[in-house]
XYZ file of C-alpha atoms in Angstrom:
705
model
C 219.007 -13.369 -96.460
C 220.876 -11.274 -99.004
C 223.967 -9.783 -97.794
C 224.879 -6.419 -98.544
C 227.875 -5.890 -101.210
C 229.172 -2.608 -100.070
C 231.099 -3.870 -96.973
C 234.676 -4.012 -97.933
C 237.614 -5.270 -97.615
C 246.090 -14.016 -99.693
C 261.345 -30.575 -100.819
C 260.785 -27.085 -101.062
C 263.636 -25.501 -103.184
C 262.710 -23.226 -106.100
C 264.869 -24.162 -109.150
C 267.796 -21.964 -109.502
C 266.835 -21.340 -113.376
C 263.484 -19.920 -111.721
C 260.852 -20.279 -114.197
C 258.104 -17.672 -114.334
C 254.422 -18.958 -114.798
C 253.607 -15.872 -116.311
C 256.575 -15.351 -118.646
C 255.389 -17.944 -121.068
C 253.686 -16.900 -124.244
C 250.513 -18.449 -125.284
C 248.592 -18.901 -122.218
C 245.970 -21.697 -121.896
C 242.337 -20.764 -122.222
C 239.686 -21.645 -119.499
C 238.146 -23.791 -122.070
C 240.991 -26.123 -121.906
C 240.102 -26.945 -118.073
C 236.609 -28.009 -119.004
C 237.288 -31.746 -118.762
C 238.743 -31.268 -115.323
C 235.796 -28.923 -114.018
C 233.376 -31.659 -115.461
C 235.359 -34.493 -113.609
C 234.933 -32.723 -110.320
C 231.601 -31.183 -110.576
C 232.721 -27.724 -110.354
C 232.218 -24.702 -112.382
C 234.602 -21.870 -113.082
C 233.280 -18.277 -114.150
C 234.935 -15.575 -115.973
C 232.524 -12.769 -115.207
C 231.301 -10.061 -117.712
C 232.456 -6.731 -116.837
C 230.019 -3.916 -118.228
C 232.151 -1.399 -120.496
C 229.352 1.328 -120.878
C 226.811 3.359 -118.744
C 224.045 1.758 -120.998
C 225.214 -1.896 -120.031
C 225.529 -0.745 -116.521
C 222.296 0.419 -116.469
C 220.681 -2.524 -118.270
C 222.301 -4.744 -115.655
C 220.316 -2.865 -112.848
C 216.910 -3.988 -114.316
C 218.143 -7.480 -114.381
C 219.459 -7.481 -110.945
C 216.217 -6.055 -109.490
C 213.994 -8.440 -111.611
C 215.941 -11.375 -110.076
C 215.549 -10.234 -106.698
C 211.837 -9.781 -107.064
C 211.911 -13.632 -108.579
C 213.686 -15.054 -105.814
C 211.602 -13.310 -103.150
C 208.298 -14.129 -105.143
C 209.208 -17.776 -105.313
C 210.004 -18.378 -101.663
C 206.937 -16.457 -100.870
C 204.630 -18.143 -103.014
C 205.108 -21.631 -101.127
C 202.303 -23.380 -99.465
C 203.659 -24.269 -95.707
C 202.825 -27.830 -96.473
C 205.295 -27.698 -99.573
C 208.395 -26.082 -97.447
C 211.709 -27.638 -97.589
C 215.193 -26.813 -96.914
C 216.023 -26.741 -100.472
C 213.332 -24.368 -101.602
C 213.520 -22.196 -98.490
C 216.793 -21.463 -96.874
C 218.694 -23.529 -99.567
C 217.006 -21.514 -102.508
C 217.727 -18.260 -100.586
C 221.467 -19.001 -100.488
C 221.586 -20.104 -104.006
C 219.561 -17.089 -105.284
C 221.898 -14.799 -103.085
C 225.004 -16.285 -104.443
C 223.596 -16.004 -108.377
C 222.556 -12.419 -107.596
C 225.497 -11.309 -105.913
C 227.681 -12.874 -108.630
C 226.109 -10.126 -111.008
C 226.560 -7.284 -108.982
C 230.184 -7.777 -107.931
C 231.564 -7.330 -111.284
C 229.978 -3.883 -111.461
C 231.594 -3.134 -108.263
C 235.021 -3.782 -109.876
C 233.998 -1.564 -112.423
C 233.270 1.314 -109.836
C 236.631 0.703 -108.416
C 238.947 0.305 -111.465
C 237.620 1.745 -114.623
C 239.500 4.645 -116.319
C 236.284 6.593 -117.272
C 234.735 8.386 -114.476
C 231.229 8.404 -116.269
C 231.085 4.774 -116.034
C 232.684 4.559 -112.259
C 229.881 7.010 -111.468
C 227.035 4.982 -113.136
C 228.674 1.966 -111.623
C 228.487 3.644 -108.036
C 224.943 4.703 -108.740
C 223.574 1.146 -109.498
C 225.471 -0.219 -106.567
C 223.637 2.325 -104.294
C 220.160 1.706 -105.756
C 220.625 -2.056 -105.497
C 221.811 -1.973 -101.981
C 218.464 -0.063 -101.248
C 216.798 -2.851 -103.056
C 218.349 -5.756 -101.159
C 217.584 -4.116 -97.973
C 214.243 -3.748 -99.060
C 214.412 -7.622 -100.051
C 215.457 -8.504 -96.478
C 212.493 -6.977 -95.044
C 210.186 -8.747 -97.277
C 207.812 -10.302 -94.569
C 206.359 -12.948 -96.782
C 209.627 -14.560 -97.374
C 210.507 -14.355 -93.528
C 207.164 -16.002 -92.633
C 208.078 -19.196 -95.197
C 211.438 -19.471 -93.793
C 210.280 -18.931 -90.211
C 207.523 -21.648 -90.745
C 210.185 -24.013 -92.257
C 212.424 -23.595 -89.317
C 209.765 -24.040 -86.791
C 208.709 -27.474 -88.360
C 211.651 -29.015 -86.552
C 213.207 -30.507 -89.819
C 215.914 -32.941 -89.768
C 218.921 -31.095 -90.975
C 222.672 -31.796 -91.015
C 225.237 -29.547 -89.190
C 225.805 -27.328 -92.138
C 222.219 -26.793 -93.005
C 221.150 -26.261 -89.548
C 224.009 -23.606 -88.923
C 222.535 -21.804 -92.212
C 219.009 -21.823 -90.630
C 220.222 -20.562 -87.343
C 222.540 -18.009 -88.630
C 220.045 -16.620 -91.288
C 217.291 -16.280 -88.596
C 219.537 -14.558 -86.575
C 220.406 -11.996 -88.998
C 216.464 -11.376 -89.532
C 216.399 -10.663 -85.773
C 219.181 -8.427 -86.090
C 217.219 -6.553 -88.799
C 214.425 -6.074 -86.290
C 211.796 -8.680 -87.135
C 211.132 -9.103 -83.768
C 209.831 -5.377 -83.756
C 206.525 -4.080 -84.299
C 205.927 -3.403 -88.035
C 205.991 0.543 -87.690
C 209.749 0.378 -85.890
C 210.900 -2.315 -88.380
C 210.085 0.212 -91.220
C 212.122 2.878 -89.615
C 214.923 0.353 -89.270
C 214.996 -0.634 -92.793
C 215.006 3.263 -93.650
C 217.957 3.782 -91.368
C 219.847 0.460 -93.114
C 218.836 2.420 -96.586
C 220.382 5.594 -95.403
C 223.542 3.972 -94.060
C 224.215 2.254 -97.155
C 224.000 5.082 -99.142
C 226.179 7.077 -96.885
C 228.694 4.108 -96.868
C 228.980 4.230 -100.512
C 229.543 7.971 -101.028
C 232.169 7.980 -98.313
C 234.146 5.472 -100.229
C 233.796 6.964 -103.733
C 234.722 10.571 -102.169
C 237.825 9.011 -100.944
C 238.976 7.095 -104.311
C 238.079 10.424 -106.258
C 240.399 12.463 -104.008
C 242.873 14.026 -106.796
C 245.035 16.600 -105.296
C 248.207 17.092 -106.845
C 251.552 18.545 -104.858
C 253.993 20.017 -107.016
C 257.755 20.034 -105.861
C 261.130 21.131 -107.173
C 263.947 18.521 -107.391
C 265.368 20.207 -104.476
C 262.432 19.940 -102.228
C 262.611 15.961 -102.677
C 266.176 15.482 -102.059
C 266.744 12.157 -100.796
C 264.418 10.247 -103.391
C 265.935 8.053 -105.529
C 266.632 8.938 -109.337
C 264.126 6.256 -110.591
C 261.287 7.681 -108.256
C 261.959 11.128 -109.207
C 262.032 10.112 -112.811
C 258.497 8.195 -112.526
C 256.800 11.525 -111.162
C 258.353 14.042 -113.495
C 255.670 15.830 -115.310
C 256.126 17.606 -118.726
C 257.194 20.773 -117.352
C 260.125 19.216 -115.477
C 258.248 19.560 -111.991
C 257.639 16.877 -109.767
C 254.124 15.511 -108.940
C 253.168 13.811 -105.381
C 249.803 12.514 -105.374
C 248.678 12.215 -101.727
C 245.985 9.605 -102.687
C 248.862 6.789 -103.951
C 250.161 5.407 -100.934
C 253.562 4.305 -102.533
C 254.087 8.066 -103.140
C 253.244 9.035 -99.528
C 255.471 6.306 -97.978
C 258.478 7.058 -100.251
C 258.308 10.700 -99.203
C 258.053 9.682 -95.439
C 260.714 7.373 -95.649
C 263.270 9.156 -97.559
C 262.618 12.886 -98.163
C 265.421 15.005 -96.353
C 263.223 18.110 -95.975
C 260.964 18.183 -92.967
C 258.923 20.570 -94.739
C 258.157 18.632 -97.808
C 257.149 15.549 -95.372
C 254.969 17.734 -93.399
C 253.412 19.245 -96.748
C 252.648 15.664 -97.873
C 251.447 14.358 -94.490
C 248.930 17.371 -94.254
C 247.743 16.593 -97.602
C 246.995 12.954 -97.208
C 245.154 13.571 -94.094
C 243.089 16.631 -95.671
C 241.807 14.126 -98.366
C 237.802 14.289 -98.645
C 237.366 16.468 -95.510
C 234.976 18.908 -97.173
C 232.678 16.040 -98.147
C 233.379 12.968 -95.708
C 233.534 14.801 -92.345
C 229.904 15.657 -92.631
C 228.779 12.115 -93.923
C 230.878 10.261 -91.251
C 228.797 12.300 -88.558
C 225.609 11.181 -90.156
C 226.825 7.639 -90.355
C 227.777 7.421 -86.710
C 224.537 9.100 -85.729
C 222.623 6.843 -88.156
C 224.486 3.441 -86.605
C 223.583 4.781 -83.173
C 220.187 5.045 -83.956
C 219.800 1.725 -85.553
C 221.555 0.047 -82.467
C 219.017 1.702 -80.147
C 216.022 0.808 -82.365
C 217.318 -2.750 -82.255
C 217.881 -2.985 -78.570
C 221.620 -2.628 -78.324
C 223.325 0.018 -76.178
C 225.764 1.059 -78.990
C 226.533 0.273 -82.429
C 229.792 -1.479 -81.261
C 227.699 -4.030 -79.435
C 225.660 -4.691 -82.060
C 228.629 -5.232 -84.624
C 230.549 -7.252 -82.208
C 227.911 -9.584 -80.954
C 228.208 -12.060 -83.764
C 232.269 -11.588 -83.554
C 234.829 -13.153 -81.420
C 234.875 -10.264 -79.394
C 230.988 -10.535 -78.467
C 230.626 -6.924 -77.147
C 232.197 -3.168 -77.330
C 233.482 -3.318 -73.973
C 235.488 -6.620 -74.572
C 236.789 -5.132 -77.861
C 237.829 -1.512 -76.255
C 239.509 -3.016 -73.208
C 241.690 -5.418 -75.516
C 242.969 -2.306 -77.241
C 243.229 -0.036 -74.147
C 245.105 -2.842 -72.311
C 247.442 -3.573 -75.220
C 248.224 0.186 -75.438
C 249.081 0.199 -71.614
C 251.456 -2.697 -72.305
C 253.177 -1.059 -74.921
C 253.579 2.522 -73.548
C 257.066 2.215 -71.852
C 258.459 0.655 -75.017
C 256.636 3.285 -77.290
C 257.903 6.290 -75.368
C 261.507 4.705 -75.346
C 261.195 4.155 -79.166
C 260.115 7.860 -79.801
C 262.877 9.204 -77.448
C 265.232 7.326 -79.595
C 264.032 8.748 -82.647
C 263.737 12.298 -81.180
C 267.385 11.965 -80.339
C 268.530 11.137 -83.929
C 266.411 14.229 -84.964
C 268.626 16.564 -82.564
C 271.594 15.002 -83.957
C 270.524 15.477 -87.539
C 269.167 18.931 -87.167
C 271.873 19.941 -84.587
C 268.697 21.611 -82.498
C 268.867 20.622 -79.079
C 265.263 21.481 -78.914
C 263.914 19.648 -82.074
C 260.584 18.254 -81.489
C 259.835 14.595 -82.989
C 256.425 15.072 -85.257
C 254.404 12.365 -86.528
C 255.745 13.256 -90.285
C 259.360 12.481 -89.241
C 258.750 9.046 -87.676
C 259.163 6.835 -90.634
C 262.293 8.975 -92.134
C 264.281 8.667 -88.682
C 263.007 5.230 -88.442
C 264.812 4.641 -91.802
C 268.147 6.036 -90.356
C 267.882 3.772 -87.433
C 267.216 0.789 -89.406
C 270.442 1.620 -91.628
C 272.733 2.596 -88.875
C 271.906 0.328 -86.117
C 270.747 -2.724 -88.184
C 272.416 -2.445 -91.353
C 269.061 -2.387 -93.213
C 268.653 -0.058 -96.033
C 265.189 -0.338 -97.125
C 265.853 1.775 -100.376
C 268.741 -0.565 -101.575
C 266.577 -3.602 -100.593
C 264.195 -2.776 -103.326
C 266.561 -4.109 -105.710
C 266.263 -7.526 -104.725
C 262.449 -7.623 -105.034
C 261.414 -6.990 -108.438
C 257.666 -7.442 -108.487
C 257.405 -10.079 -111.056
C 259.960 -12.309 -109.147
C 258.420 -11.746 -106.021
C 254.920 -12.762 -107.283
C 255.914 -15.825 -108.645
C 258.422 -16.727 -105.867
C 255.212 -16.327 -103.488
C 253.329 -18.456 -105.928
C 255.955 -21.337 -105.689
C 256.377 -21.127 -102.050
C 252.305 -21.510 -101.449
C 252.151 -24.008 -104.140
C 254.597 -26.462 -102.095
C 253.108 -25.476 -98.756
C 249.326 -25.732 -99.741
C 249.645 -28.299 -102.113
C 248.176 -26.236 -104.924
C 249.295 -25.070 -108.692
C 248.836 -21.551 -109.876
C 248.987 -20.937 -113.705
C 248.383 -17.750 -115.707
C 245.448 -18.283 -118.379
C 244.094 -16.100 -121.046
C 242.406 -13.060 -119.842
C 239.321 -12.387 -122.254
C 237.996 -9.775 -119.932
C 240.597 -7.589 -118.706
C 239.371 -4.027 -117.356
C 242.910 -2.885 -117.828
C 245.625 -4.494 -120.515
C 247.917 -4.746 -117.367
C 245.552 -7.175 -115.451
C 246.474 -10.968 -115.637
C 243.981 -13.902 -114.784
C 245.282 -16.980 -112.908
C 243.687 -20.448 -112.206
C 244.545 -22.415 -109.046
C 244.053 -26.101 -109.100
C 244.814 -28.891 -106.211
C 248.133 -30.294 -107.039
C 247.359 -33.937 -106.169
C 244.049 -34.249 -108.087
C 244.308 -31.290 -110.630
C 240.747 -30.350 -109.407
C 240.158 -26.292 -110.215
C 239.470 -24.380 -107.264
C 239.254 -20.776 -108.508
C 240.294 -17.823 -110.529
C 241.981 -14.536 -109.400
C 242.736 -11.308 -111.149
C 245.944 -9.261 -110.137
C 245.472 -5.626 -110.802
C 248.800 -4.266 -109.373
C 249.547 -0.935 -110.278
C 248.082 2.792 -109.648
C 246.014 4.345 -112.182
C 243.833 7.541 -111.952
C 240.390 6.859 -110.490
C 241.307 3.243 -109.468
C 240.827 2.267 -105.815
C 243.816 3.605 -104.124
C 244.913 1.137 -101.556
C 245.096 -2.661 -101.449
C 242.191 -5.144 -101.159
C 240.967 -8.436 -102.044
C 237.462 -7.913 -103.975
C 235.126 -11.000 -104.397
C 233.845 -11.245 -107.950
C 232.150 -14.553 -107.921
C 231.355 -16.309 -104.690
C 231.539 -20.045 -104.094
C 228.750 -22.323 -103.114
C 226.930 -25.313 -104.134
C 224.211 -24.627 -107.083
C 220.882 -26.358 -107.323
C 222.064 -29.100 -109.703
C 224.862 -30.257 -107.326
C 227.482 -28.269 -109.235
C 229.995 -26.512 -107.047
C 230.710 -22.862 -108.128
C 234.155 -22.039 -107.394
C 235.016 -18.375 -106.439
C 236.558 -15.608 -108.683
C 238.420 -12.811 -106.902
C 240.513 -9.609 -107.559
C 243.607 -8.458 -105.903
C 243.337 -4.675 -106.237
C 246.789 -3.071 -105.665
C 248.736 -0.304 -105.912
C 252.522 -0.929 -105.922
C 255.208 1.116 -107.365
C 254.795 0.779 -110.998
C 257.969 0.043 -113.271
C 260.302 2.755 -114.220
C 261.859 3.489 -117.593
C 264.969 1.571 -117.226
C 264.069 -0.777 -114.256
C 261.217 -3.369 -113.137
C 258.619 -2.399 -110.536
C 260.966 -2.852 -107.504
C 259.145 -3.530 -104.016
C 260.359 -2.318 -100.517
C 260.135 -5.069 -98.029
C 256.711 -3.524 -96.764
C 255.431 -3.804 -100.233
C 256.241 -7.619 -100.088
C 254.794 -8.068 -96.794
C 251.646 -6.640 -98.343
C 251.658 -8.830 -101.368
C 251.645 -11.824 -98.997
C 248.915 -10.515 -97.010
C 246.772 -9.755 -99.727
C 247.640 -13.255 -101.030
C 246.449 -14.835 -98.044
C 242.925 -13.062 -98.428
C 242.929 -14.448 -101.990
C 243.870 -17.985 -100.847
C 241.302 -17.911 -98.043
C 238.589 -17.350 -100.668
C 239.616 -19.844 -103.462
C 240.413 -22.657 -100.914
C 237.170 -22.596 -99.461
C 234.996 -25.902 -99.533
C 232.066 -24.554 -97.692
C 228.767 -26.079 -99.076
C 226.843 -22.739 -98.717
C 227.985 -19.522 -100.058
C 226.642 -17.833 -96.845
C 229.588 -19.297 -95.297
C 232.302 -19.518 -98.076
C 235.706 -18.039 -98.084
C 236.068 -14.923 -96.169
C 232.635 -14.816 -95.042
C 233.875 -14.949 -91.399
C 233.617 -13.044 -88.278
C 235.250 -9.739 -88.942
C 237.707 -10.081 -86.048
C 239.102 -13.432 -87.493
C 239.187 -12.387 -91.355
C 242.577 -11.237 -90.953
C 243.803 -14.258 -89.617
C 244.637 -15.961 -92.927
C 246.239 -13.044 -94.523
C 248.090 -11.706 -91.440
C 249.506 -15.442 -90.865
C 251.307 -15.140 -94.484
C 253.562 -12.296 -93.323
C 255.201 -14.459 -91.076
C 256.672 -16.275 -94.114
C 258.994 -13.473 -94.671
C 260.546 -13.612 -91.035
C 262.376 -16.626 -92.554
C 265.531 -16.444 -94.216
C 265.199 -19.997 -96.196
C 261.945 -18.476 -97.587
C 263.114 -15.057 -98.673
C 266.193 -16.702 -100.053
C 264.134 -18.841 -102.387
C 263.144 -15.712 -104.543
C 264.877 -12.476 -103.383
C 267.771 -11.693 -105.837
C 268.972 -8.497 -107.163
C 267.125 -7.471 -110.349
C 270.363 -6.897 -112.342
C 272.042 -10.099 -111.288
C 270.033 -13.089 -109.926
C 273.020 -14.896 -108.745
C 273.349 -11.757 -106.067
C 271.240 -13.058 -103.151
C 270.278 -10.948 -100.008
C 273.055 -9.755 -97.883
C 274.394 -12.138 -95.231
C 272.109 -11.732 -91.909
C 269.847 -9.127 -93.400
C 266.530 -11.063 -92.576
C 267.712 -11.562 -89.104
C 268.410 -7.751 -88.796
C 264.980 -6.724 -90.527
C 263.278 -9.099 -87.994
C 265.159 -7.161 -85.073
C 264.566 -3.637 -86.464
C 260.935 -4.786 -86.696
C 260.791 -5.644 -83.298
C 262.325 -2.470 -82.066
C 259.577 -0.533 -83.868
C 256.868 -2.799 -82.602
C 255.703 -0.354 -80.094
C 255.096 2.612 -82.506
C 253.720 0.136 -84.982
C 250.938 -0.994 -82.655
C 250.334 2.092 -81.017
C 249.444 3.693 -84.443
C 247.151 0.649 -85.065
C 245.490 0.862 -81.680
C 244.793 4.541 -82.284
C 243.046 3.756 -85.180
C 241.178 0.735 -83.610
C 240.453 2.944 -80.452
C 239.252 5.994 -82.783
C 236.788 3.721 -84.637
C 235.430 2.092 -81.308
C 235.055 5.470 -79.518
C 233.094 6.807 -82.392
C 230.767 3.543 -82.345
C 230.425 2.763 -78.566
C 228.399 5.618 -77.492
C 225.122 6.114 -76.394
C 225.095 9.555 -76.876
C 226.723 10.149 -80.416
C 226.349 13.637 -80.268
C 229.079 13.678 -77.916
C 231.374 12.788 -80.674
C 229.945 13.942 -83.990
C 229.611 17.614 -82.716
C 233.151 17.850 -83.376
C 234.267 14.656 -84.834
C 237.704 15.727 -86.550
C 238.621 17.175 -83.020
C 237.548 14.334 -80.979
C 239.254 11.766 -83.362
C 242.460 13.790 -83.310
C 242.386 13.942 -79.639
C 242.270 10.049 -79.436
C 245.275 9.897 -82.083
C 247.107 12.157 -80.001
C 246.466 10.272 -76.665
C 247.261 6.907 -78.167
C 249.702 7.587 -80.894
C 251.199 11.133 -81.874
C 249.552 14.547 -82.331
C 248.505 15.318 -86.097
C 248.431 18.645 -87.504
C 245.554 21.265 -87.329
C 243.353 21.490 -90.146
C 243.550 17.737 -90.942
C 241.113 14.869 -90.152
C 242.468 11.331 -90.883
C 238.810 10.101 -90.391
C 237.609 11.773 -93.674
C 239.687 9.175 -95.642
C 240.007 6.411 -93.146
C 237.946 4.043 -95.429
C 237.548 1.359 -92.802
C 235.011 3.423 -91.199
C 232.543 2.545 -93.909
C 232.425 -1.129 -93.911
C 234.846 -2.075 -91.300
C 233.196 0.329 -88.823
C 233.530 -1.137 -85.184
C 235.692 -3.554 -86.610
C 239.365 -2.178 -86.961
C 240.294 -3.667 -83.492
C 240.148 -6.992 -85.620
C 243.855 -6.632 -86.973
C 245.270 -6.419 -83.586
C 242.854 -9.310 -82.459
C 243.612 -11.345 -85.497
C 247.456 -10.727 -84.937
C 247.228 -12.779 -81.682
C 245.744 -15.667 -83.511
C 248.066 -15.400 -86.481
C 251.268 -15.256 -84.291
C 250.255 -18.614 -82.688
C 249.618 -20.114 -85.949
C 252.798 -18.790 -87.363
C 254.873 -20.317 -84.214
C 253.583 -23.819 -85.027
C 255.338 -23.551 -88.433
C 258.373 -22.169 -86.988
C 258.592 -25.035 -84.819
C 257.752 -27.606 -87.199
C 260.341 -29.717 -88.781
C 260.137 -28.177 -92.356
C 259.723 -24.623 -90.726
C 257.725 -22.214 -92.700
C 258.118 -24.744 -95.845
C 256.367 -27.609 -93.904
C 253.775 -29.164 -96.530
C 252.333 -31.150 -93.683
C 251.774 -28.127 -91.387
C 250.525 -26.148 -94.744
C 247.850 -28.803 -95.439
C 246.742 -28.484 -92.108
C 246.202 -24.790 -92.069
C 244.343 -25.336 -95.455
C 242.181 -27.804 -94.034
C 241.266 -26.444 -90.533
C 241.459 -22.602 -91.398
C 240.966 -21.921 -94.898
C 238.787 -24.606 -96.436
C 235.662 -24.365 -93.514
C 235.342 -20.325 -93.761
C 232.517 -19.783 -91.432
C 230.855 -23.230 -91.960
C 231.867 -24.040 -88.360
C 232.862 -21.816 -85.359
C 236.089 -20.345 -86.122
C 237.090 -20.741 -82.268
C 236.728 -24.508 -83.383
C 238.837 -24.183 -86.360
C 241.761 -22.396 -84.567
C 241.446 -24.849 -82.013
C 241.822 -27.871 -84.422
C 244.815 -26.470 -86.251
C 246.641 -25.461 -82.938
C 245.427 -28.566 -80.807
C 244.334 -26.308 -77.993
C 242.990 -22.812 -77.565
C 244.921 -19.728 -78.712
C 246.981 -17.974 -76.337
C 249.242 -14.663 -76.658
C 252.458 -15.980 -76.004
C 253.885 -15.903 -79.704
C 252.257 -12.499 -79.995
C 253.829 -10.913 -76.800
C 257.390 -12.208 -77.878
C 257.007 -10.358 -81.472
C 256.453 -7.098 -79.570
C 259.736 -7.469 -77.668
C 258.100 -7.136 -74.469
C 259.420 -8.923 -71.371
C 256.080 -11.004 -70.365
C 256.350 -14.499 -72.091
C 253.277 -15.930 -70.309
C 250.482 -16.412 -72.709
C 246.850 -16.480 -72.042
């Protein structure tokens, strides 16, 4: 069973002199770690990234040949010769080998400066995805796998889990259907794969430019204005660049400017993606029915913690109802601020106003000025501070090494090793700042998956953090907002989840966990930033490192966040309910005939009205890969809050190394090699409950269940 690659989606005091890993010259090479890799029987891989259309097309031919070879070898086995190693083991090894060849092409597709090369990579990924689907429908391969499983073999727990999981995936592909119906399911899967790839490409390639005068951007800092000024002396806001958009929403005094940017942000890819999304929803519904499920959400959630679409949707709607009084109170407070600010008693609060007046509230009620706080979070220092914190907490060492294959000169390469043994654990790239044509949000991309190779060597993972933080200015370093720092810690959680894996099989390694659990290891790391002791380890004014964060600011940030929890989660819940509404339909025509209108109505009901002639779903990238899965962010938040509370009450707090090692061993390392419910319970010592999460929202109910 070869999984498709189009599914998307990181005593403890730092020394006062603050040594930067990446600040030294003469980085070691990977070859200098050869003795350690040999000692521990592990393999580290720096991948090749094809740099031309010809190289990409040549890779395609090799990949297709590899697919055929894997399948032919398993299919050619006589029943009497079947073993775990030459059936399910071989399929896991082969899947890892071939995936580790296509994933670098995916990086090229999402990062390369040349649009022709990006386009070539996209076409190869699409054709290869179709070939993967065809491979997964090979009857001859399946029959030998099934024959071995039916022979009642003696297997250990991980081997049996791999057999059971792969056979379930075959069942979910329709292998219990008549051959004609199975062929239709295969065709639908290929169509869906092509649609999903195109949907993401259109979002990434959206390139509208909004030109403003300096007066229209009043409220924005001089350094930001300088970074967006063009040669004509005008100022360009790119709606596809997240930090441009958030800067305008947070700081632009002109409501007309905020509205214009908001509308452009939510018009992205409308012309191409609304039709694509309608097709995707209908194809998914057809697939679900062909496979015997009521809805696509039921199909997708069957193998997740939620188990069915009703349970996931009820979870979101119930939380939305609990938050209703707090949400309305928060909006009314912001509206009153707008009335005062505009001297208009009839002023209405619009969706493009919220962040702007939240900034005022943070500054006036909580003495939190998000813009001035940037000075305390220079990018390099935040990164290195984060590294040193988690080195201590998780017992690891992070060092920069020479990057022989950068897809951009700004991209460094790091190695993570175990601190106690010096065993190499994996590699990661950090592509931190926006570029034209680059993936425009934040994500961890797998490049080399982990797992045991046929010779017993353990292939350690290589991943990339593809981010879009505010870039450096002419006279100052890249300065992060507090939200940016949260994003940094979040994505690094995904990175660690991948690299710390010890799963024997690639099928279960790293982040290959149920989609409503995959955000737990990343979201839990965000909680470290609620601790003043943690932040004071690295937050310092970039012009004077002896100047620490203002006294009490962390507590005030936490209080202001709790004051905005209703807004934050109602927004998140709107997206989750939108996603499930599209995919929990027995009659998809009811939502796809006017997909923009239907989804905008949902957002208005749960969150706030969006402007006419906009359609956020057209650029909602999660709908291609995270479909029927966005609820997982809130679902995972409940578990993450429970885990974080164990640190908050531990003797060493969030710097407790014993608790950190328990998190590493019980959550990060197992991946999906055991039931994630078991992993959560082993860390907590009990079943998870929602008490810590409810408290984090500022609700009165302290009873967890």
